[in-house]
Tab-separated table of C-alpha atoms in Angstrom:
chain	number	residue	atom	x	y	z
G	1	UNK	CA	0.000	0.000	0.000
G	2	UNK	CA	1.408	3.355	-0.709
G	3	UNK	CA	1.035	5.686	2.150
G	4	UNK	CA	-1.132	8.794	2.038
G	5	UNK	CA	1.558	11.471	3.287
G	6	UNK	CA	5.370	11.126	3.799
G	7	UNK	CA	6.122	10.182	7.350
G	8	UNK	CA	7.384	13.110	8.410
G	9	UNK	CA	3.902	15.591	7.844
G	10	UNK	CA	2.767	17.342	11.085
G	11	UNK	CA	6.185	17.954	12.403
G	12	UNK	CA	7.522	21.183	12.468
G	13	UNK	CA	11.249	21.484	13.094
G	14	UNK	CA	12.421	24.932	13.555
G	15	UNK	CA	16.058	25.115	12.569
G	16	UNK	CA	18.689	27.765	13.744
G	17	UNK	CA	22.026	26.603	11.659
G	18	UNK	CA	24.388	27.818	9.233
G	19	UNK	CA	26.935	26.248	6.461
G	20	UNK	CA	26.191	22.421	5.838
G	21	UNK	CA	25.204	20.059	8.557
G	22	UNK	CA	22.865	21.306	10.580
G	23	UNK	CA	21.085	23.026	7.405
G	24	UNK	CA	21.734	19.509	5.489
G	25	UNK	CA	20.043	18.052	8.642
G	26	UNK	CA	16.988	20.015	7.993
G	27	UNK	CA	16.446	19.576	4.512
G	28	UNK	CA	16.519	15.863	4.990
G	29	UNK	CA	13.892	16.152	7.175
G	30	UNK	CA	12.085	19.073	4.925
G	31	UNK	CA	12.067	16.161	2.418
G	32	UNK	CA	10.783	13.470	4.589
G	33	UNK	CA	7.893	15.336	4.934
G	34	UNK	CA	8.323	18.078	7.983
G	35	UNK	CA	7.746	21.993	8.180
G	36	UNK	CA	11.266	23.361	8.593
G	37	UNK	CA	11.379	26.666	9.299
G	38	UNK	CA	14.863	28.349	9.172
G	39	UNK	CA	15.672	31.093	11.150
G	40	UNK	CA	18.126	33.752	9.786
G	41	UNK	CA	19.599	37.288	11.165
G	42	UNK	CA	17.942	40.327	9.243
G	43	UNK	CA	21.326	41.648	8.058
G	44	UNK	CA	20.470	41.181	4.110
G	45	UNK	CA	22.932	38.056	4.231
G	46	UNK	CA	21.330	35.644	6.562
G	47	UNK	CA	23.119	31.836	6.033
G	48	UNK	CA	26.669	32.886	5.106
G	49	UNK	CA	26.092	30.131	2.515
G	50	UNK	CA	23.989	32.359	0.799
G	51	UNK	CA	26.781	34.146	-0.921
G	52	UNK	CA	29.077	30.773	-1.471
G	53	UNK	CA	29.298	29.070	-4.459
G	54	UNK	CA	28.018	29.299	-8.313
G	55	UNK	CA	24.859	31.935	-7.995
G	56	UNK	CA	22.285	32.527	-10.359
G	57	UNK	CA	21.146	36.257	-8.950
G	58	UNK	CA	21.177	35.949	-5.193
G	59	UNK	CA	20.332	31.666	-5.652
G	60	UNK	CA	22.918	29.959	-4.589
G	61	UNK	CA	23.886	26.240	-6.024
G	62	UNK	CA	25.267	25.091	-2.800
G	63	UNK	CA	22.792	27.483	-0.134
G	64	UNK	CA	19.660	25.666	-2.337
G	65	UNK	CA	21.517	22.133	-2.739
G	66	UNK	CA	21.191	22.193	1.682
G	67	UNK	CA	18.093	24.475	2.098
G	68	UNK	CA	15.451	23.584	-0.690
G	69	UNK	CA	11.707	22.870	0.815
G	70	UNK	CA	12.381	25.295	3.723
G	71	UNK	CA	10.626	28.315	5.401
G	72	UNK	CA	12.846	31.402	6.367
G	73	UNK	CA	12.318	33.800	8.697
G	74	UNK	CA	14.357	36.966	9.365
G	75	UNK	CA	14.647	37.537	13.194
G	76	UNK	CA	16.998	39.850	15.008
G	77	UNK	CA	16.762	37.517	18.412
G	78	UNK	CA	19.405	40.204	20.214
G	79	UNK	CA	16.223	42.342	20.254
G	80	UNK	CA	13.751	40.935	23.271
G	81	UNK	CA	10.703	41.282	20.536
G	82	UNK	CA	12.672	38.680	18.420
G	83	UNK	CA	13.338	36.653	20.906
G	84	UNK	CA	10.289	36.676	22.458
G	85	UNK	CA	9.055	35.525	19.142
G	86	UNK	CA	10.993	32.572	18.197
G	87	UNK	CA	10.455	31.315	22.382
G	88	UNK	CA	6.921	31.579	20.935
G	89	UNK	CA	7.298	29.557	17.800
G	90	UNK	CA	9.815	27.311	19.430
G	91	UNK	CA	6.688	26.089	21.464
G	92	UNK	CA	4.351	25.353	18.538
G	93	UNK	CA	7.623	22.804	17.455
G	94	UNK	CA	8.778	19.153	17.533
G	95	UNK	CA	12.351	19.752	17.190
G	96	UNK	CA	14.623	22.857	17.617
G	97	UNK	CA	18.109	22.470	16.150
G	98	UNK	CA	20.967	24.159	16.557
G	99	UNK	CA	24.983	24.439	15.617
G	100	UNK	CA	26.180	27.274	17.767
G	101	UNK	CA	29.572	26.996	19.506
G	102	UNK	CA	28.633	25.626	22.879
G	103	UNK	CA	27.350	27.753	24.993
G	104	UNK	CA	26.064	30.574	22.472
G	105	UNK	CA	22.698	29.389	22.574
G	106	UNK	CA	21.983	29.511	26.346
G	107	UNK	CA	23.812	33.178	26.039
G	108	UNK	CA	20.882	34.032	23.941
G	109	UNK	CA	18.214	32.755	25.947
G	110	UNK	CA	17.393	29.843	23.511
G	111	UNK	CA	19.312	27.159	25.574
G	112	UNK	CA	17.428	23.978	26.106
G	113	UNK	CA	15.992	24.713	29.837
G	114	UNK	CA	14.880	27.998	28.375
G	115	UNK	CA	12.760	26.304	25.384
G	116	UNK	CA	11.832	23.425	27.532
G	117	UNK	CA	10.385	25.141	30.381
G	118	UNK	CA	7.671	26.106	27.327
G	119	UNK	CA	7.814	23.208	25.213
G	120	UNK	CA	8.336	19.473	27.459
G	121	UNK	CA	7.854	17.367	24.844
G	122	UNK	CA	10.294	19.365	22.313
G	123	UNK	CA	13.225	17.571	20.655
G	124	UNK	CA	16.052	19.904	21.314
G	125	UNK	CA	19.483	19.014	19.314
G	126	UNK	CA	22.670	20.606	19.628
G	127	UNK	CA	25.426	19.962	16.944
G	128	UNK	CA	28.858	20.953	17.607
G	129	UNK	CA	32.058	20.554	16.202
G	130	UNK	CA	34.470	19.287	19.197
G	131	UNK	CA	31.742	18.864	21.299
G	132	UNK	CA	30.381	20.832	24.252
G	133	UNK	CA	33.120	20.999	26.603
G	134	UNK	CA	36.998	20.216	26.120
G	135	UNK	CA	39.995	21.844	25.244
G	136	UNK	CA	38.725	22.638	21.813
G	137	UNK	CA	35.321	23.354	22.511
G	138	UNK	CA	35.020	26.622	22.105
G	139	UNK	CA	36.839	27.224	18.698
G	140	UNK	CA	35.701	27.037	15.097
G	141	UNK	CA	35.692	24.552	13.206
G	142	UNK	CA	35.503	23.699	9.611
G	143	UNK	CA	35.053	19.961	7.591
G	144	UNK	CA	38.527	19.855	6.880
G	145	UNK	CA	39.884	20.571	10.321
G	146	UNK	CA	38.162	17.099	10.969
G	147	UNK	CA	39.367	15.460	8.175
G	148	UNK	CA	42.519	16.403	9.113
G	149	UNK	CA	42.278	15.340	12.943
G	150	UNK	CA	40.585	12.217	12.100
G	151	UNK	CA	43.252	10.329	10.214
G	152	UNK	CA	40.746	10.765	6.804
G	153	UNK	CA	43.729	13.081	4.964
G	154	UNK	CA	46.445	11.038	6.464
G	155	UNK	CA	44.858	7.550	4.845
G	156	UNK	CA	44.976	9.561	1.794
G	157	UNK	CA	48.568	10.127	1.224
G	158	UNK	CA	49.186	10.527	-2.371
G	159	UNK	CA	52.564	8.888	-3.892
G	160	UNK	CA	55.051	11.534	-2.829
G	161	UNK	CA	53.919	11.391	0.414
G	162	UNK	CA	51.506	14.446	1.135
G	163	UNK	CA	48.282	14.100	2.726
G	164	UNK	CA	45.481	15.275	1.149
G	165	UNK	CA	42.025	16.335	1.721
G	166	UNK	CA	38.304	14.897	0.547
G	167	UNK	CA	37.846	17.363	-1.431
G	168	UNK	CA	33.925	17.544	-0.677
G	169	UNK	CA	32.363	18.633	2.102
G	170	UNK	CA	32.187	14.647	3.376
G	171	UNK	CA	32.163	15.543	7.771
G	172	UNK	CA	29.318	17.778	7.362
G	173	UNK	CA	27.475	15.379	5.460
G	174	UNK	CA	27.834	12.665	7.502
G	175	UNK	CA	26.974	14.387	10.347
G	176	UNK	CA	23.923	16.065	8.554
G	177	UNK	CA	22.717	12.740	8.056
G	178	UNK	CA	23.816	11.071	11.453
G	179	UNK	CA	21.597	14.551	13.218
G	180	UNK	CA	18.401	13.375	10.578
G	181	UNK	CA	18.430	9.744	11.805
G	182	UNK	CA	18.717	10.555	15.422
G	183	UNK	CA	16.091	12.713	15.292
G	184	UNK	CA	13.876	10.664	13.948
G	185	UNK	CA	14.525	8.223	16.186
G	186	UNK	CA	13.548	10.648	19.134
G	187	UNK	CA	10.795	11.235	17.229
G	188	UNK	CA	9.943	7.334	17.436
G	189	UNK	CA	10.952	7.153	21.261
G	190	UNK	CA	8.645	10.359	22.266
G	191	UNK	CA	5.431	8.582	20.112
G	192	UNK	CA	5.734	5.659	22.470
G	193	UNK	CA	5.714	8.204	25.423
G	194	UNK	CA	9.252	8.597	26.297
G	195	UNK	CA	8.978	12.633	26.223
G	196	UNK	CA	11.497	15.327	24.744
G	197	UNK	CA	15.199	15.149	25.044
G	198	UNK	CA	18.482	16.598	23.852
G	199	UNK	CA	20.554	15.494	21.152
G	200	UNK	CA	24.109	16.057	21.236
G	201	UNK	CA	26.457	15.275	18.152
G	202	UNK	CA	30.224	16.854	17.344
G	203	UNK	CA	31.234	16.842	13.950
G	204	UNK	CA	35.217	15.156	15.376
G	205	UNK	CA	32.443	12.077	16.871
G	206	UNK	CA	30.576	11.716	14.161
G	207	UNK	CA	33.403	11.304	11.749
G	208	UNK	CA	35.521	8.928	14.051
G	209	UNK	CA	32.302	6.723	14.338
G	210	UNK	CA	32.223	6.872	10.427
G	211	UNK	CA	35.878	6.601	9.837
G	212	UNK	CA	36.851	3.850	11.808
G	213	UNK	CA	35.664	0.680	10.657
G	214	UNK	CA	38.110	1.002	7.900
G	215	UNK	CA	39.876	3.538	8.226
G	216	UNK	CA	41.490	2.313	11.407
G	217	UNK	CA	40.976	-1.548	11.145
G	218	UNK	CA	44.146	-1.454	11.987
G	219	UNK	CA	44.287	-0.123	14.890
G	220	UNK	CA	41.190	-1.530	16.612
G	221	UNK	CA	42.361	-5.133	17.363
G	222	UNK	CA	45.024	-4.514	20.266
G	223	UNK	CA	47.666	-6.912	21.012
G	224	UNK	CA	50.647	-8.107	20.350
G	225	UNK	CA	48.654	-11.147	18.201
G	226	UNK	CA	47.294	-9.307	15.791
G	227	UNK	CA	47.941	-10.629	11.713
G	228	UNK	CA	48.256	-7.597	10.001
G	229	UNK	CA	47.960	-6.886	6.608
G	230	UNK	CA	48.019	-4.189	3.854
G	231	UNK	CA	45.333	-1.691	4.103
G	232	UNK	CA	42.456	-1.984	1.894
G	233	UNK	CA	43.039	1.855	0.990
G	234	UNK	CA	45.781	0.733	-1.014
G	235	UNK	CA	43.740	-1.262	-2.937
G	236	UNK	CA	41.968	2.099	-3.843
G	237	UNK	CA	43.251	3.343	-7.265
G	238	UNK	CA	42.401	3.916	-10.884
G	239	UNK	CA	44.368	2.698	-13.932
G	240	UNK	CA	45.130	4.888	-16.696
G	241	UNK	CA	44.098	3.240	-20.467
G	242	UNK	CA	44.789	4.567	-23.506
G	243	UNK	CA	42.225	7.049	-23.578
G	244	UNK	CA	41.165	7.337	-19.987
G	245	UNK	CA	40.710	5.928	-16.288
G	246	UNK	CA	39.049	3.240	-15.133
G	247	UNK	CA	38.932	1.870	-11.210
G	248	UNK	CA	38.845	-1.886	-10.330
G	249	UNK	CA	39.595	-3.931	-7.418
G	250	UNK	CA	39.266	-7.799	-7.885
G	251	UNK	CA	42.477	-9.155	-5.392
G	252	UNK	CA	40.388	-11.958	-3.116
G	253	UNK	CA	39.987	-15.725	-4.000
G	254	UNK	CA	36.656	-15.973	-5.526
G	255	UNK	CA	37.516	-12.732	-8.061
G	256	UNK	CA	41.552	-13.093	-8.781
G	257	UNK	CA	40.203	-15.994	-11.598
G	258	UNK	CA	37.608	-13.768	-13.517
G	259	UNK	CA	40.278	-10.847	-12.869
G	260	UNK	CA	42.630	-12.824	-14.770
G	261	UNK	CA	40.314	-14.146	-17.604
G	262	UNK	CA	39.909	-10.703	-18.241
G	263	UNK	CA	43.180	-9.395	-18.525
G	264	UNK	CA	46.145	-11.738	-17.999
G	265	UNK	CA	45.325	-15.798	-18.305
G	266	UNK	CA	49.446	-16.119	-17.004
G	267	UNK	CA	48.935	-14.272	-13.881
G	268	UNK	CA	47.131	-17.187	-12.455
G	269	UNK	CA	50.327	-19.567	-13.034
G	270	UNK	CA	52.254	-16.876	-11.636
G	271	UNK	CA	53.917	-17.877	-8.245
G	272	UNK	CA	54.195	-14.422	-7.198
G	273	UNK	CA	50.300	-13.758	-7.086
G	274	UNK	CA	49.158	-17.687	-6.204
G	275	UNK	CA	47.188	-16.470	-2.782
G	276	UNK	CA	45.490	-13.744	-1.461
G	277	UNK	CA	48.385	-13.618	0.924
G	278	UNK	CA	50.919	-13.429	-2.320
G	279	UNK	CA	49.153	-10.872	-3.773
G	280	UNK	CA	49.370	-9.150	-1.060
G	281	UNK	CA	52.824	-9.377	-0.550
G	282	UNK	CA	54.131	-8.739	-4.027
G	283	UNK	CA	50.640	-5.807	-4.292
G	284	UNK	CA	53.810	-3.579	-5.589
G	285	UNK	CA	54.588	-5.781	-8.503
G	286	UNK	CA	51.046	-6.809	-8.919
G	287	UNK	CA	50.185	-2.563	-9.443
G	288	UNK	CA	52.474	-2.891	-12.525
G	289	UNK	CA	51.312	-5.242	-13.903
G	290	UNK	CA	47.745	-3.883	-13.979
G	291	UNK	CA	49.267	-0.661	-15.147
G	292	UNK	CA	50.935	-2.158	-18.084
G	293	UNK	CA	48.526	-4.553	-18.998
G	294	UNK	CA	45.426	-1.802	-18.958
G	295	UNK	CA	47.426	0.982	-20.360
G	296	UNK	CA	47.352	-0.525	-23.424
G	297	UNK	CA	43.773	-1.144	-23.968
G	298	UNK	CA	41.086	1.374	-24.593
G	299	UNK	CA	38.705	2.223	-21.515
G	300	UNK	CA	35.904	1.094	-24.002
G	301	UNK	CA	38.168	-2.370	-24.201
G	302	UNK	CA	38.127	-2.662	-20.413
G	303	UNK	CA	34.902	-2.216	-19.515
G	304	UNK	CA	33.575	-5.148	-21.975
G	305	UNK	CA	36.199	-7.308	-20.561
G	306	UNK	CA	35.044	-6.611	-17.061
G	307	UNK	CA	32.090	-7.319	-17.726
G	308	UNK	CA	32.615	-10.187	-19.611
G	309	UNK	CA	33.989	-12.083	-16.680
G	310	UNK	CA	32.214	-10.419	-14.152
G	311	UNK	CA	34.947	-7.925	-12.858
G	312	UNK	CA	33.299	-4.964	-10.749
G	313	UNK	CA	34.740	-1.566	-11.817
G	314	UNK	CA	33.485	1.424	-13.666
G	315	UNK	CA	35.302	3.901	-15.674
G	316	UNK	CA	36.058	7.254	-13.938
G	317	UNK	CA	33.832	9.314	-15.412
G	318	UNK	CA	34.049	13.264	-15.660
G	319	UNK	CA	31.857	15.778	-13.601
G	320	UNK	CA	30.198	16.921	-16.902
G	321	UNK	CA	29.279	13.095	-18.140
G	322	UNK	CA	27.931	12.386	-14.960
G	323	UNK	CA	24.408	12.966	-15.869
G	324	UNK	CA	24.367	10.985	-18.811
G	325	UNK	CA	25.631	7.419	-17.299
G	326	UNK	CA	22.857	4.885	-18.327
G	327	UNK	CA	21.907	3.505	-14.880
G	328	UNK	CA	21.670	7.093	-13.241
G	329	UNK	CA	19.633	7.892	-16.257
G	330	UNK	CA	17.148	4.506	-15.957
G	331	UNK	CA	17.045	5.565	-11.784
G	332	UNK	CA	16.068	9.010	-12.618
G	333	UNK	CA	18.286	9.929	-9.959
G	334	UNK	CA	18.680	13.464	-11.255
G	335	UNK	CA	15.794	15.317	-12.531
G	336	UNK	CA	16.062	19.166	-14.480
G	337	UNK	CA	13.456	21.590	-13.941
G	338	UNK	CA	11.965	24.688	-12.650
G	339	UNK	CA	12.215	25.367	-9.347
G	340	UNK	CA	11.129	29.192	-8.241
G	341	UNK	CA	13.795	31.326	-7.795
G	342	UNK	CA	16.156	28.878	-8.692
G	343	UNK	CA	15.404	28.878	-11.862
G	344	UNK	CA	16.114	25.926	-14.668
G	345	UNK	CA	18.604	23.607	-12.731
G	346	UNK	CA	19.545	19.614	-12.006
G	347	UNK	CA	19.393	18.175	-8.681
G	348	UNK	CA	19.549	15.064	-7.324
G	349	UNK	CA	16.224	13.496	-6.177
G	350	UNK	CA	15.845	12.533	-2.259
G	351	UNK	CA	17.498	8.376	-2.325
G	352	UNK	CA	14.901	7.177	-0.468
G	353	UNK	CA	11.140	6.073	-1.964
G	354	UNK	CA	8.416	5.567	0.825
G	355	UNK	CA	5.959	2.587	0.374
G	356	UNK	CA	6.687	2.931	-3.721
G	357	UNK	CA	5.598	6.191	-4.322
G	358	UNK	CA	7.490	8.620	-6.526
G	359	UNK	CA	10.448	10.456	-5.069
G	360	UNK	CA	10.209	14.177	-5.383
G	361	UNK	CA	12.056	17.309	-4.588
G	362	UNK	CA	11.164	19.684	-1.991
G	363	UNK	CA	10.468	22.910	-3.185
G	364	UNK	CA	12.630	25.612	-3.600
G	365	UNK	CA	15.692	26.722	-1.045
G	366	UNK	CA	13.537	30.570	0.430
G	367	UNK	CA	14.424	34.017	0.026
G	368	UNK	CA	15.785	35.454	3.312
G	369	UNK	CA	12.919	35.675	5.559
G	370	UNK	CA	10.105	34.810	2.666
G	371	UNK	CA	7.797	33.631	5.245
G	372	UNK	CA	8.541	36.288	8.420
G	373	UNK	CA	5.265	37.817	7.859
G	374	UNK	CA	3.048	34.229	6.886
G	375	UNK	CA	4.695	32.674	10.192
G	376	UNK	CA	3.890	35.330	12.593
G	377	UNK	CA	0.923	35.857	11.614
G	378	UNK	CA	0.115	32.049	12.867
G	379	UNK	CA	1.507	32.703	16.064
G	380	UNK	CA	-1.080	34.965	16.510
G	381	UNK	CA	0.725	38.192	15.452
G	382	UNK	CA	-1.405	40.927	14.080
G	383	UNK	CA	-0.583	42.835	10.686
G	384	UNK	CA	0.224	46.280	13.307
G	385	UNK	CA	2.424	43.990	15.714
G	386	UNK	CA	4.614	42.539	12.269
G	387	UNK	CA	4.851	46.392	10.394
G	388	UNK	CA	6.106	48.199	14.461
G	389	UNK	CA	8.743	44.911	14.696
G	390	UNK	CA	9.771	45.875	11.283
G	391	UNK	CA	9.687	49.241	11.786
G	392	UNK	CA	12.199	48.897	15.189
G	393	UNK	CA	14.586	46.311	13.041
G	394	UNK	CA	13.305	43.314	14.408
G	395	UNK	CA	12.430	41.949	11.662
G	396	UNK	CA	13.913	41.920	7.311
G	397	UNK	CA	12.489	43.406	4.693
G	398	UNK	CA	9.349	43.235	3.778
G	399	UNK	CA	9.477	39.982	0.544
G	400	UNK	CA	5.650	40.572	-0.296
């Protein structure tokens, strides 16, 4: 059966973030169905990731790519109007979040015993990045100051040695995502009666709990027992062909055969790459080969004999072909249209389909404070009360 709404509908999520995760967060959540409403300063600016990245006008690619399907208000909360205000909306909502340093938000009077003493039953969620107390709690942080601290750019070392960064914005995401699912899980826990509570994530957590399982296997057995062996990073690399790239990994048991069908029946005869173990050993040697072997064949040539014999690998495909790959095409992963402001753009459709029905993108990331006026006015603000607030600065601009 295909359900009637998406399981999010009738929660409202009021959202007081900038950059990528805690914004990301929200439009994950936006997309699952909730009412997100995003609360920005009334400088003109708002989200500094307004003015980041490709623009069309004042649209930006990266501000819509984290912020489409949301509300925005423009609220001076230093003002006691505004923040009487957003106490007052805070306690229509299911779930506040927030990615001040720690401590900023109880300095404003939007801590969680403020909100709570109004709203119970409210999912409050703090996301830092070192935390909320340590020695590094109270600077700034960035995605790659966690890569860096993390081990992620040190697993990376390139072949004359320097570490290098993911060059997307991969901590933020993760913890974006990492926020959305514990949410909803509160969510879950309050429905069966187990109330409101506060939600605590740092970014340097998050990214150890999503960097460790491989990238420090090796390091998580402890002992002096341990059988170690090469890391599977290594393993990680592209060949050049004649007219391209192509990445493939086939060194186990069950795939060296097909590997070797594909590219090199002698290898299989060859003592030096007999075992997984040999392979392993002589992985050096083995690189070369591959190398020489592939270099000489088209990229066209080495995807048919992959697939042939039932190799996994792909060929590494440029930012502009992206769109156009066959199975991203048949998934309709990516969809180009009109979206408001926006304009005529691609996007990537939400990855998840609920009960069969179609997937669908929010609509458009809002204007600084597009809906100040529509969201006071259901909190019970009158049209004088919204025009003397704007009049004293509390509020933007007038979008009407």
């Amino acid at each position: 059966m295909v359900p009637s709404m998406l399981p999010l509908e009738g929660i409202r999520v009021i959202e007081a973030a900038q950059m990528i995760a805690g914004p990301l967060a929200g439009m994950v959540l936006a997309e699952q169905g909730a009412e997100v409403i995003k609360v920005e300063v009334p400088d003109g600016v708002g989200d500094r990731m307004r003015m980041l990245g490709t623009r069309r006008g004042d649209v930006s690619a990266l501000f819509h790519g984290v912020n489409r399907g949301k509300r925005s208000i423009a609220l001076d909360t230093k003002t006691d109007e505004g923040l009487a205000a957003l106490r007052k909306l805070c306690a229509t909502a299911d779930v506040f979040l927030q990615n001040f340093r720690p401590g900023a938000a109880e300095r404003m009077g939007i801590g969680e015993s403020a909100l709570r003493a109004e709203n119970p039953d409210l999912i409050y969620v703090s996301v830092s990045g070192f935390g909320p107390t340590g020695p590094r709690a109270d600077e700034k942080v960035y995605d790659y100051v966690i890569q860096a601290m993390t081990g992620m750019a040190a697993l990376q070392t390139d072949l004359d040695g320097a570490p290098t960064l993911t060059r997307q914005f991969v901590v933020d995401k993760v913890t974006a995502l990492t926020a959305a699912q514990a949410i909803t899980a509160a969510l879950f826990q309050r429905e069966r009666g187990g109330g409101g509570q506060h939600l605590r994530l740092a970014m340097l957590d998050v990214a150890l709990w999503f960097f460790w399982p491989d990238g420090h296997m090796d390091r998580t057995l402890l002992g002096d027992d341990i059988s170690h062996a090469p890391h599977f990073s290594a393993r990680y690399d592209v060949k050049a062909t004649s007219d391209g790239h192509v990445a493939l990994i086939a060194m186990g048991n069950r795939s060296w055969p097909s590997l070797c069908a594909a590219f090199c029946p002698d290898w299989l005869d060859d003592p030096r790459f007999a075992s997984m173990e040999d392979r392993e050993r002589n992985a050096d040697a083995l690189s070369l080969e591959f190398a020489y072997t592939i270099a000489k064949l088209s990229t066209a040539e080495c995807l048919e004999r992959m697939r042939a014999n039932d190799v996994p690998g792909a060929a590494v495909t440029s930012l502009d072909a992206v769109p156009d790959d066959p199975q991203i095409m048949h998934n309709g992963s990516l969809v180009v249209h009109e979206n408001g402001p926006a304009g005529r753009l691609r996007e990537a459709l939400p990855p998840v389909a609920f009960g069969g029905a179609e997937r669908s993108v929010a609509g458009p990331a809002p204007h600084l404070g597009e809906h100040t006026d529509d969201v006071l006015a259901s909190l019970g603000f009158s049209d004088g009360d919204i025009a003397a607030m704007r009049a004293n600065g509390v509020l933007g601009p007038a979008t009407k």
